[in-house]
Coordinates of C-alpha atoms in Angstrom, one line a residue:
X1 CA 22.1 -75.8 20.5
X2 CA 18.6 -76.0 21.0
X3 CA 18.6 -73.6 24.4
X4 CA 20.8 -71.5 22.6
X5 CA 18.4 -70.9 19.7
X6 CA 15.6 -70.6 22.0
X7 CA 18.0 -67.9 24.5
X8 CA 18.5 -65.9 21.7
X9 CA 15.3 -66.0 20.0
X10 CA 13.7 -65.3 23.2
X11 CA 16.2 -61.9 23.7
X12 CA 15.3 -60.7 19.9
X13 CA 11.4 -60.8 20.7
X14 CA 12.5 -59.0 24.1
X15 CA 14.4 -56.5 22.3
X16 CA 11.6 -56.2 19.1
X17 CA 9.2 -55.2 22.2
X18 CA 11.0 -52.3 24.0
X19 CA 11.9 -50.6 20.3
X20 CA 7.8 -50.9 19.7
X21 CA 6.7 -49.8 23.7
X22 CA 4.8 -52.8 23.5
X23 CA 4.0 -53.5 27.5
X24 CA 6.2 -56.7 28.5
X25 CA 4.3 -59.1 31.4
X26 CA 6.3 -61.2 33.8
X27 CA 5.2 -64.9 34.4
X28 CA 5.0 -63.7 38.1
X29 CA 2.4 -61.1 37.5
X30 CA 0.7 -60.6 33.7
X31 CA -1.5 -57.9 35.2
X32 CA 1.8 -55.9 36.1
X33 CA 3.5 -53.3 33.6
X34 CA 7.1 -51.8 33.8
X35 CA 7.6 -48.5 35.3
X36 CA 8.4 -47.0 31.8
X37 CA 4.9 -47.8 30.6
X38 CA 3.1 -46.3 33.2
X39 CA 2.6 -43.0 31.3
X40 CA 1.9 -45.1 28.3
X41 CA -1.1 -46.4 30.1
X42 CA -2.9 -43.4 31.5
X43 CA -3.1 -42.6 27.9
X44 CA -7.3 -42.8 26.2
X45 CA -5.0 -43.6 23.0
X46 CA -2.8 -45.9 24.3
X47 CA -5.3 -47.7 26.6
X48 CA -7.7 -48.5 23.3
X49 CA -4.6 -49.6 21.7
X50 CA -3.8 -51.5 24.6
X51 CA -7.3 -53.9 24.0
X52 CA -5.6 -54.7 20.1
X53 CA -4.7 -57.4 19.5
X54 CA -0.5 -58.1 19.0
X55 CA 0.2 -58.4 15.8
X56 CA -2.3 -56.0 14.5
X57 CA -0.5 -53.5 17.0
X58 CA 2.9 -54.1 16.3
X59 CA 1.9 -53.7 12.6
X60 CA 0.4 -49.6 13.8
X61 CA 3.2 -49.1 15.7
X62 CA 5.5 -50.0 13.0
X63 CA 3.0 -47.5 11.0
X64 CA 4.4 -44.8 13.6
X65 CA 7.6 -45.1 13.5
X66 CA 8.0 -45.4 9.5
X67 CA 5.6 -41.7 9.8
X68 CA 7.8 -40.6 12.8
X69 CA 10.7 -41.1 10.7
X70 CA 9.3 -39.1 7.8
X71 CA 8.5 -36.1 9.7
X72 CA 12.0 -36.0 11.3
X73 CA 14.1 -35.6 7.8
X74 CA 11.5 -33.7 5.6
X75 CA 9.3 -31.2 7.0
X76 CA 5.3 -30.9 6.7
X77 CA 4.7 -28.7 3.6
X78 CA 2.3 -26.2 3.7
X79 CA -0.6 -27.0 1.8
X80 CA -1.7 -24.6 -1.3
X81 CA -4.0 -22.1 -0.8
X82 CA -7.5 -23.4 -2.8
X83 CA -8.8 -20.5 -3.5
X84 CA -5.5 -21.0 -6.3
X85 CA -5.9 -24.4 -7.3
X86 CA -2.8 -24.1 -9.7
X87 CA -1.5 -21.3 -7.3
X88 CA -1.4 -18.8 -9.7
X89 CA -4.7 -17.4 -10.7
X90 CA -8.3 -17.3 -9.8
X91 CA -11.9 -16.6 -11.4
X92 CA -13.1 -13.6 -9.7
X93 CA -16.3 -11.2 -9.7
X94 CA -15.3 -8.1 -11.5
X95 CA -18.4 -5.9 -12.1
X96 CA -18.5 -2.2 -12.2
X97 CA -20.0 -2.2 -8.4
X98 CA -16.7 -3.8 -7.2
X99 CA -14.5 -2.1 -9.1
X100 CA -16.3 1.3 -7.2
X101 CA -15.7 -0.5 -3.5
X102 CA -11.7 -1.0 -4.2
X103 CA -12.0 3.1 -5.8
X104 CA -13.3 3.6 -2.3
X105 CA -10.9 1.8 -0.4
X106 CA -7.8 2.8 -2.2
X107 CA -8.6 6.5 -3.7
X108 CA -10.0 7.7 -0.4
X109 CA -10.5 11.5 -0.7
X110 CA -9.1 11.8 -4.1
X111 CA -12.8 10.8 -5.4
X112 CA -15.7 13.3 -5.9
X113 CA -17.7 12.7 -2.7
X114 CA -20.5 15.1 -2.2
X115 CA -23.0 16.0 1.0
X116 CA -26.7 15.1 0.3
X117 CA -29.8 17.2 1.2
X118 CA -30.3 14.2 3.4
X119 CA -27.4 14.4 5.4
X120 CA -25.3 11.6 3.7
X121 CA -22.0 11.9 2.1
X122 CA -21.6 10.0 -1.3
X123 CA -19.7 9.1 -4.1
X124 CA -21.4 8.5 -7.4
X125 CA -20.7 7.1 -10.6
X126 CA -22.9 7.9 -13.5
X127 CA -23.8 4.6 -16.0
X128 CA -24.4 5.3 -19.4
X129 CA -24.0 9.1 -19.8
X130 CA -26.5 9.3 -16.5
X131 CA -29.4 7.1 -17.2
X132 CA -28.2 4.8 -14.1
X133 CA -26.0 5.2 -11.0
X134 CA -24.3 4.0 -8.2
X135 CA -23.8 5.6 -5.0
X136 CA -21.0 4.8 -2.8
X137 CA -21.4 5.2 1.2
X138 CA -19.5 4.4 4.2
X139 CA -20.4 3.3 7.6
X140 CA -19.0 2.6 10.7
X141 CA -21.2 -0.3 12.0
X142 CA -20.7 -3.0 8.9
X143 CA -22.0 -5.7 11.8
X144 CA -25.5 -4.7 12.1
X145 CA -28.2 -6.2 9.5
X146 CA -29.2 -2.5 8.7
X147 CA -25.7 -0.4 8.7
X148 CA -25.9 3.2 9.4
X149 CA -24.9 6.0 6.3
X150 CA -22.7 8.6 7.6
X151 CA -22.7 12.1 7.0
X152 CA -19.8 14.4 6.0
X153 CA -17.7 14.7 9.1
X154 CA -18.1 11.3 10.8
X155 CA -17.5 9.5 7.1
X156 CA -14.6 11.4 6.5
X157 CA -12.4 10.2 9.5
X158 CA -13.9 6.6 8.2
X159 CA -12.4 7.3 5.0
X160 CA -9.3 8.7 6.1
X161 CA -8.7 5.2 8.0
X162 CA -9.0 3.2 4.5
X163 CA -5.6 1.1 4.3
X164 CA -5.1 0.0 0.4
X165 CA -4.2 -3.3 1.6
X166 CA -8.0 -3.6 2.4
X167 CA -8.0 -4.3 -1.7
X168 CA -6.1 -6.9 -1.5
X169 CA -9.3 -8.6 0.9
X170 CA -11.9 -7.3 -1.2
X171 CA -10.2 -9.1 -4.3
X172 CA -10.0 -12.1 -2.0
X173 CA -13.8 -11.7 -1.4
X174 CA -14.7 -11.6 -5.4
X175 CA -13.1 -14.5 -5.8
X176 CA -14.5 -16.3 -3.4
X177 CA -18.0 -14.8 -4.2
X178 CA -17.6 -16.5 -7.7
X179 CA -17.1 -19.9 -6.9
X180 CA -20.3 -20.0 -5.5
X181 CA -23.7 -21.3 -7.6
X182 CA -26.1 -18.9 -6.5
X183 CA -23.7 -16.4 -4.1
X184 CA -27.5 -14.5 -3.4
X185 CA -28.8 -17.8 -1.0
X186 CA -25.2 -18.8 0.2
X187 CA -22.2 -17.9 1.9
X188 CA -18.5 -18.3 1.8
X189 CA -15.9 -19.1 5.1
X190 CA -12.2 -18.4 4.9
X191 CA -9.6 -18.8 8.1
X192 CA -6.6 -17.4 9.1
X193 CA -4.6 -19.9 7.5
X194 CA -5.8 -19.5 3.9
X195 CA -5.7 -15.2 4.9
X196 CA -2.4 -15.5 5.8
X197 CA -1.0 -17.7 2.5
X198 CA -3.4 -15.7 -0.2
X199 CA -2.2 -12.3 1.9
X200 CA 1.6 -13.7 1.6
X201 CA 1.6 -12.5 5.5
X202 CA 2.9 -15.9 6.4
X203 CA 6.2 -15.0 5.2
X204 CA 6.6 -11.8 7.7
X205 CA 8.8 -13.5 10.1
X206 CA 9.5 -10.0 12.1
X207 CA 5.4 -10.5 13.2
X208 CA 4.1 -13.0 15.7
X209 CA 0.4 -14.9 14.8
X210 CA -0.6 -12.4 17.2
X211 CA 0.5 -9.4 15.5
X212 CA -0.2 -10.7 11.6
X213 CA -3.8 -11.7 12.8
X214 CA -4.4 -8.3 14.4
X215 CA -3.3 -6.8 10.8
X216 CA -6.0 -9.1 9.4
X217 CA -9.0 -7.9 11.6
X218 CA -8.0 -4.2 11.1
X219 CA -8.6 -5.1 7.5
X220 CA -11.2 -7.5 7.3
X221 CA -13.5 -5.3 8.2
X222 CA -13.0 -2.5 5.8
X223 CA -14.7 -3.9 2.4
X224 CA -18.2 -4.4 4.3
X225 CA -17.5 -0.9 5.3
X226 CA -18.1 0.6 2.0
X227 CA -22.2 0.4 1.0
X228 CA -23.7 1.5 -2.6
X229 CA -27.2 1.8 -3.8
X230 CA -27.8 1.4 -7.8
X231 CA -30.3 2.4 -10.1
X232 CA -29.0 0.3 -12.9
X233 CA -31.0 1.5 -16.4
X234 CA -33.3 0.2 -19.2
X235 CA -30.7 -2.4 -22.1
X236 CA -32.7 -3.3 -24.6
X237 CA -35.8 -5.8 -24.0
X238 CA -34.2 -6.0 -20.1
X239 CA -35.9 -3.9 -17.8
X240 CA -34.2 -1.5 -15.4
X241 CA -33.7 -2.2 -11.7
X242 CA -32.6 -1.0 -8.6
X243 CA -31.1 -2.5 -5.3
X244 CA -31.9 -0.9 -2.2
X245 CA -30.2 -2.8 -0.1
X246 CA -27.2 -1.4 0.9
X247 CA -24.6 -3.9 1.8
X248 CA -21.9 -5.7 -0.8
X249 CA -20.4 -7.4 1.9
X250 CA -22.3 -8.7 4.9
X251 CA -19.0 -10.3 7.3
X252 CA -19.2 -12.1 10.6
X253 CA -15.4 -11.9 11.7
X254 CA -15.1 -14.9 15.0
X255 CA -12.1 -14.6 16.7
X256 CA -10.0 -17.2 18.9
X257 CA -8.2 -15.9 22.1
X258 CA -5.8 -17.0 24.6
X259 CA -4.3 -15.9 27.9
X260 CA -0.4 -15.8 28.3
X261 CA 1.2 -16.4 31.2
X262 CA 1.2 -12.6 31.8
X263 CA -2.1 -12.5 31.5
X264 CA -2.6 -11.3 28.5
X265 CA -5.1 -11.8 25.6
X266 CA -3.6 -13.1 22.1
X267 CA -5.3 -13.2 18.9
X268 CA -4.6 -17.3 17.8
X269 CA -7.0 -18.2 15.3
X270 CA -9.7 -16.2 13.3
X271 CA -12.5 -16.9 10.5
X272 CA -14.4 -14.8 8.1
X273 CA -18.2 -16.1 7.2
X274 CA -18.8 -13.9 4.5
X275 CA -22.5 -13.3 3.0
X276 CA -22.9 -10.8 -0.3
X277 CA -25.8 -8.2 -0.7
X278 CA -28.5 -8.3 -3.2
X279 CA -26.6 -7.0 -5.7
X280 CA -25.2 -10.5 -7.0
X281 CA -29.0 -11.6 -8.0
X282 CA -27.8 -9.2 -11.1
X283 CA -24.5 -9.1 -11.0
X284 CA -23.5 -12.4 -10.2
X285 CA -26.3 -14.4 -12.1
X286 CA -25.6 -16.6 -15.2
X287 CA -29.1 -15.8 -16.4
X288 CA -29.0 -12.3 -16.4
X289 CA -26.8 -10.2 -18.7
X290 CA -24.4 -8.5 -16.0
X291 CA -22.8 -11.6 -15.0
X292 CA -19.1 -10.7 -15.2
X293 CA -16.2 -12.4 -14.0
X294 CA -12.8 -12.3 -14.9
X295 CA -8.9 -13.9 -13.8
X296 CA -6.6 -12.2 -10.8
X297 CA -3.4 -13.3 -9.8
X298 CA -2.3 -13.9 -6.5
X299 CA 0.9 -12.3 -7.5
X300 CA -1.4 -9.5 -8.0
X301 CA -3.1 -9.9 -4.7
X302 CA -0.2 -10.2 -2.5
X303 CA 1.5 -7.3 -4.0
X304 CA -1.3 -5.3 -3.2
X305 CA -1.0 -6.2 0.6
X306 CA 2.7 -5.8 0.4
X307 CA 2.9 -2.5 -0.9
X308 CA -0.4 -0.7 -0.2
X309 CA 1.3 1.8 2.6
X310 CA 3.8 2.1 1.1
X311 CA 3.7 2.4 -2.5
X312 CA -0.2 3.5 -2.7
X313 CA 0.5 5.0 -6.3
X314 CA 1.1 1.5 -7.7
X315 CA -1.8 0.0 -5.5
X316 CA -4.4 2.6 -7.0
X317 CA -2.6 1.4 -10.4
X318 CA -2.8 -2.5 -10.0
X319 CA -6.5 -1.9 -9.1
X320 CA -7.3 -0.5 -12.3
X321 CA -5.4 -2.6 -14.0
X322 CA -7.5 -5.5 -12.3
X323 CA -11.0 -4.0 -13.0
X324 CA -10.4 -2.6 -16.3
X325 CA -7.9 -4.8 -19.0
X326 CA -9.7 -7.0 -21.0
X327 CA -8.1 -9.9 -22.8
X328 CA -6.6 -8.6 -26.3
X329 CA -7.6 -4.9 -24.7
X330 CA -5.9 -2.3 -27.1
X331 CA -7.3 0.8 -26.3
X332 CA -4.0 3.2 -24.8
X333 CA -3.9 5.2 -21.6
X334 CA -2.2 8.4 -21.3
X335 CA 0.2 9.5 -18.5
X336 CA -1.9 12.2 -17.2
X337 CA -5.1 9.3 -16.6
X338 CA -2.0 7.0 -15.3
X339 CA -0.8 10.0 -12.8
X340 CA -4.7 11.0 -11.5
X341 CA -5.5 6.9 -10.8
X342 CA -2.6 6.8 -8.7
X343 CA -1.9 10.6 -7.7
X344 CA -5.5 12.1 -7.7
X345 CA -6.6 15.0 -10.6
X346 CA -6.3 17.6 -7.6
X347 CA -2.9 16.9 -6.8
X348 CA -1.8 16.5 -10.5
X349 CA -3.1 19.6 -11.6
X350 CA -1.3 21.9 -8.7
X351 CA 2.0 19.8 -9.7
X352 CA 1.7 22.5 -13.1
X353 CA 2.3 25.4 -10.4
X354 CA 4.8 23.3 -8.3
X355 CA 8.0 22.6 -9.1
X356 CA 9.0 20.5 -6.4
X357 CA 6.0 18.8 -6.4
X358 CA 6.5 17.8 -10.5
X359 CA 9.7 16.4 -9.3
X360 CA 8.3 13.7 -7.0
X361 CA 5.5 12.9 -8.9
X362 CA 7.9 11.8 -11.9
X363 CA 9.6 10.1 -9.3
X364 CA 6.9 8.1 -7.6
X365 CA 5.6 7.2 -11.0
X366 CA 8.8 5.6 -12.5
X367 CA 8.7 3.7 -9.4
X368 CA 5.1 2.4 -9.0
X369 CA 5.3 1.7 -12.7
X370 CA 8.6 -0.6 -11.6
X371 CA 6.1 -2.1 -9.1
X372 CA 3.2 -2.9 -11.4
X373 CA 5.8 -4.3 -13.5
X374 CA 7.1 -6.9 -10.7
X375 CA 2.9 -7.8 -9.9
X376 CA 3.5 -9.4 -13.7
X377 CA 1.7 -6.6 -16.0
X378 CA 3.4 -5.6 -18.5
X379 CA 3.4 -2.0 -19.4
X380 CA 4.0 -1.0 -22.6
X381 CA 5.2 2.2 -24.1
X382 CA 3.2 3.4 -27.4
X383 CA 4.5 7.0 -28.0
X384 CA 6.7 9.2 -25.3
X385 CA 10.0 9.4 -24.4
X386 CA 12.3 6.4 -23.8
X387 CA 14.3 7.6 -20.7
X388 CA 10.7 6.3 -18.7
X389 CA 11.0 2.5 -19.7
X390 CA 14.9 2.5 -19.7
X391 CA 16.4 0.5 -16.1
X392 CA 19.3 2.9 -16.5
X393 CA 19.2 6.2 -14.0
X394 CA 19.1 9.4 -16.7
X395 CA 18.9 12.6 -16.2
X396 CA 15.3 14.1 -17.3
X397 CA 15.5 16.5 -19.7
X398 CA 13.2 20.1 -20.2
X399 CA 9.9 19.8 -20.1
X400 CA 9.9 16.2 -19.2
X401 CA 6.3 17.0 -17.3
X402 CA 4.5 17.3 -20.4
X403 CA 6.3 14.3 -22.3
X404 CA 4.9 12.1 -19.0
X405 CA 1.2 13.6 -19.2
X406 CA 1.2 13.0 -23.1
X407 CA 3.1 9.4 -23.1
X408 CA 0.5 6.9 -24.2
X409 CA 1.1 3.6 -22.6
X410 CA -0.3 -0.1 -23.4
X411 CA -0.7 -2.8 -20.6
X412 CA -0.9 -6.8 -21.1
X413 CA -2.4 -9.3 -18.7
X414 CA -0.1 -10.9 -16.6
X415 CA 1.3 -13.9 -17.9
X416 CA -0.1 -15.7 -15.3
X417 CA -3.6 -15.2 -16.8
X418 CA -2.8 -15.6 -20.2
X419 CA -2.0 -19.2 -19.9
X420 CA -5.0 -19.7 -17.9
X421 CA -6.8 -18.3 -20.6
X422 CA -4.7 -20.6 -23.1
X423 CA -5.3 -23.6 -21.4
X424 CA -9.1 -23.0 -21.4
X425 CA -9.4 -22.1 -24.9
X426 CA -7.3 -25.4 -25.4
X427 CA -9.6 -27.3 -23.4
X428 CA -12.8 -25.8 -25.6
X429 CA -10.8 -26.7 -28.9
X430 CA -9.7 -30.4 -27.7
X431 CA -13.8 -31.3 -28.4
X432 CA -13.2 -30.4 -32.3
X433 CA -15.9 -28.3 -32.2
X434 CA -16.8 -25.9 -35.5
X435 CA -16.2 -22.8 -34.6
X436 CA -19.5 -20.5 -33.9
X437 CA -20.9 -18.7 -36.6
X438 CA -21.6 -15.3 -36.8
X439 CA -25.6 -15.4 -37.4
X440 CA -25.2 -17.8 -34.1
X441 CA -23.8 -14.9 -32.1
X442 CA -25.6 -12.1 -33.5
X443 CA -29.0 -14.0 -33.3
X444 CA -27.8 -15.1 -29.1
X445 CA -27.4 -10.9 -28.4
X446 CA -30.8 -10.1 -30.2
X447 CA -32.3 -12.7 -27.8
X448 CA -31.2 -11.1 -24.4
X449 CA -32.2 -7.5 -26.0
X450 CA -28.9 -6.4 -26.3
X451 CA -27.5 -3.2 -28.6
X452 CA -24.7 -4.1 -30.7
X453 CA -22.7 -0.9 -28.3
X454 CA -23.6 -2.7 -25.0
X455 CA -22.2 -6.7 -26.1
X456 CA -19.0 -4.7 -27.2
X457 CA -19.0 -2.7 -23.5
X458 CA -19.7 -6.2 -21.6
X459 CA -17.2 -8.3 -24.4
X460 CA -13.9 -5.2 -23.5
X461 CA -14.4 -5.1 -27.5
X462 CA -15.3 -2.2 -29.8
X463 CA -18.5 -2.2 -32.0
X464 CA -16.8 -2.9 -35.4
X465 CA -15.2 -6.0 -33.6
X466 CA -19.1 -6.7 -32.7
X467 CA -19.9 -6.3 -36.4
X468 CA -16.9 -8.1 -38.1
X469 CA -17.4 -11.4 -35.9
X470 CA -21.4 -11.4 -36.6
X471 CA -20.9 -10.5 -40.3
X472 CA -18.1 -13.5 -40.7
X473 CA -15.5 -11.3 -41.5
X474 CA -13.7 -12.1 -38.2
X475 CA -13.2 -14.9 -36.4
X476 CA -13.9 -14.9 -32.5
X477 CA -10.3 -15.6 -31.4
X478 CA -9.6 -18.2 -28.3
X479 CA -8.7 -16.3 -25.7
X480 CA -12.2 -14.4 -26.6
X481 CA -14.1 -17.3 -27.1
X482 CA -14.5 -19.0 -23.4
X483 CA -15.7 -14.8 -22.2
X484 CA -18.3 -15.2 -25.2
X485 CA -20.0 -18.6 -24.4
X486 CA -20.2 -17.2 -20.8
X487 CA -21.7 -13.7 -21.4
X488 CA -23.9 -15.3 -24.0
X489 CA -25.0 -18.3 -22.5
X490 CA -24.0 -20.7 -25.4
X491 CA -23.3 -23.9 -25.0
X492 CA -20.8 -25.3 -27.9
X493 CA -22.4 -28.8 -28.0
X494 CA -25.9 -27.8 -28.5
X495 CA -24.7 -26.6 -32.2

């Protein structure tokens, strides 16, 4: 009975062995392995392992298999994009010299560019009535630390090769530029892998990595492509200033190549190390006044990519949108601003003379509007007819041109940002904190030097809402109140 117990006992360790690939040693010969382990051996890995002692081995190898065994019935999930920590939304720089790059990028040619005595070929926009201004260039060298300005006829075939889906990056860029401290002494790095989630390119399964990263350069590139100078004016007891330096995006794109077995070289792996100009020492500085952030989606962002050849009607749209609603905004747009954001003034005005022409306009925009609509903003019809919100095909009836240009339309945040906006109010509130007082605010905007006009142009508010929260009549609402401590620099536990 003994032998017996020993027999078998001795056959379960034998067989306990060959499941682990632990090396089994004859009495004959303990320096000699079986065949089967021979690859086992001229493994670094398994040679180290080799030095472990047994039990602490078995125990790793028992590790393996229990991970082995994971891997084979559920498969590795991608892991969330951070630049989305709760995969929805994202803080993002969204000043009025960003919202001019994405004009750039996705308006092309329908914007007022003018030749220069100089030579160079701008686009400008005026800042309060023309007492500041920033001028828009582009260049074909973004790589060098001083880029060349072009003039008329080599910027134009620059401009002309503007893909919409470059907005799509540049958002990517602002909100990367705001999660850092001080963005003016640092730097940001993305990779292909994040690029390829935040882009929503990793779903293309009719491109190979080759093909989607090739996409990627093409665009990359095109945000440090558009330059600006800006004399920014006199507010109050802050003096004016102006940045001379050139660049809103300084990018180093590296890329990874290898050879296939035709020889050929294929784009595997890239990375973006992203520096921004001068421009965020004002822009991007919690102790100046223009610091000015706000929320985008990535439903938003990916949309942009997806549609940005095709639909670029709805991309011009959605980049608006982005740049200029405000929480609680209520001012309305009309049809005709709607139609010359995505269609260009030039093209709308000769649509009066062009049948044909009206036609597919009214077409494209019940369309792009369907598209904005399914990037989560929700348009809202104030007055105009009701055959352009209605999901049923109709018939348009006489003089439907003029009931577009004169419809008056409301948009809404995306939902996405609205709880984000909840859930930081929420977070504010959950200290049972008084709420501030009005002679706090108005006392914190007299401090920086500020006009009662210009805190309602930085707050997205009006000047009576400026007077009715500093006179008490009206409390600053929570979705307001998180934009408030930051553009005023209060800090809710000092009072």
């Amino acid at each position: 009975m003994k032998q017996l117990a020993k027999t078998l006992s001795s056959k379960l360790l034998h067989l306990f062995q060959q499941i682990l690939k632990i090396p089994i040693y004859s009495n004959s010969n303990p320096n000699r392995t079986d065949v089967e382990d021979e690859d086992f051996l001229e493994d670094p890995t398994a040679q180290l392992e080799k030095k472990i002692p047994l039990p602490d081995r078995v125990q790793k190898n028992e590790q393996k298999l229990l991970l082995n065994h994971q891997y084979s019935v559920k498969p590795r999930q991608f892991k969330k994009a951070s630049l989305f920590p709760d995969s929805k939304t994202s803080i993002a720089a969204l000043s009025l010299v960003l919202h001019g790059v994405a004009e750039v990028l996705s308006q092309k040619m329908n914007l007022s560019w003018k030749g220069q005595v100089n030579s160079t070929f701008s686009y400008e926009k005026e800042i309060e009535s023309g007492k500041g201004k920033i001028c828009y260039y582009v260049t074909d060298n973004p790589e060098t630390p001083q880029p060349e300005t072009l003039a008329e006829e080599a910027a134009l075939i620059v401009i002309d090769q503007f893909d919409p889906r470059a907005c799509a990056i540049h958002l990517i860029y602002c909100a990367l530029v705001a999660s850092l401290d001080k963005p003016w002494q640092g730097n940001f790095v993305i990779d292909d892998r994040q690029l390829l989630e935040y882009t929503g390119l990793i779903k293309r399964r009719d491109l190979c990595k080759h093909e989607k990263l090739s996409i990627l350069y093409h665009l990359l590139r095109q945000p440090a492509q558009v330059l600006a100078s800006i004399a920014w004016p006199k507010h109050g007891k802050v003096g004016a200033f102006t940045v001379a330096d050139l660049k809103i995006w300084d990018v180093n794109i590296i890329r990874d190549f290898e050879t296939d077995k035709a020889g050929n070289n294929k784009l595997v792996g890239l990375k973006v190390i992203g520096q921004p100009g001068v421009w965020t020492k004002y822009f991007l500085n919690k102790s100046k006044y223009h610091y000015q952030t706000g929320i985008i989606t990535k439903k938003t962002v990916q949309k942009l990519f997806s549609i940005g050849k095709q639909n670029a009607g709805a991309a011009r749209m959605l980049v608006w949108l982005t740049f200029q609603i405000q929480p609680e905004f209520q001012d309305c747009v009309t049809g005709k601003t709607l139609m010359e954001i995505a269609y260009g003034a030039e093209k709308v005005s000769t649509a009066e003379q062009d049948r044909q022409l009206r036609r597919q306009m009214a077409d494209d925009f019940e369309t792009d509007l369907k598209v904005v609509k399914e990037a989560g903003w929700q348009a809202e019809l104030e007055t105009g007819p009701t055959w352009l919100t209605s999901s049923k095909s109709t018939k348009r009836p006489i003089g439907y041109w003029s009931e577009i240009l004169n419809s008056r339309w409301r948009f809404h945040l995306p939902a996405e940002v609205q709880e984000r906006l909840t859930l930081d109010s929420n977070q504010l509130s959950a200290n049972n904190i008084q709420p501030l007082s009005g002679n706090m605010i108005r006392e914190a905007r007299k401090a920086k030097g500020w006009s009662r006009a210009f805190f309602a142009t930085t707050m997205g508010k009006s000047v009576s809402w400026v007077d009715a929260v500093e006179t008490g009549t009206r409390q600053v609402s929570q979705k307001d109140l998180p934009k408030l401590l930051n553009t005023l620099e209060l800090h809710l536990d000092r009072y």
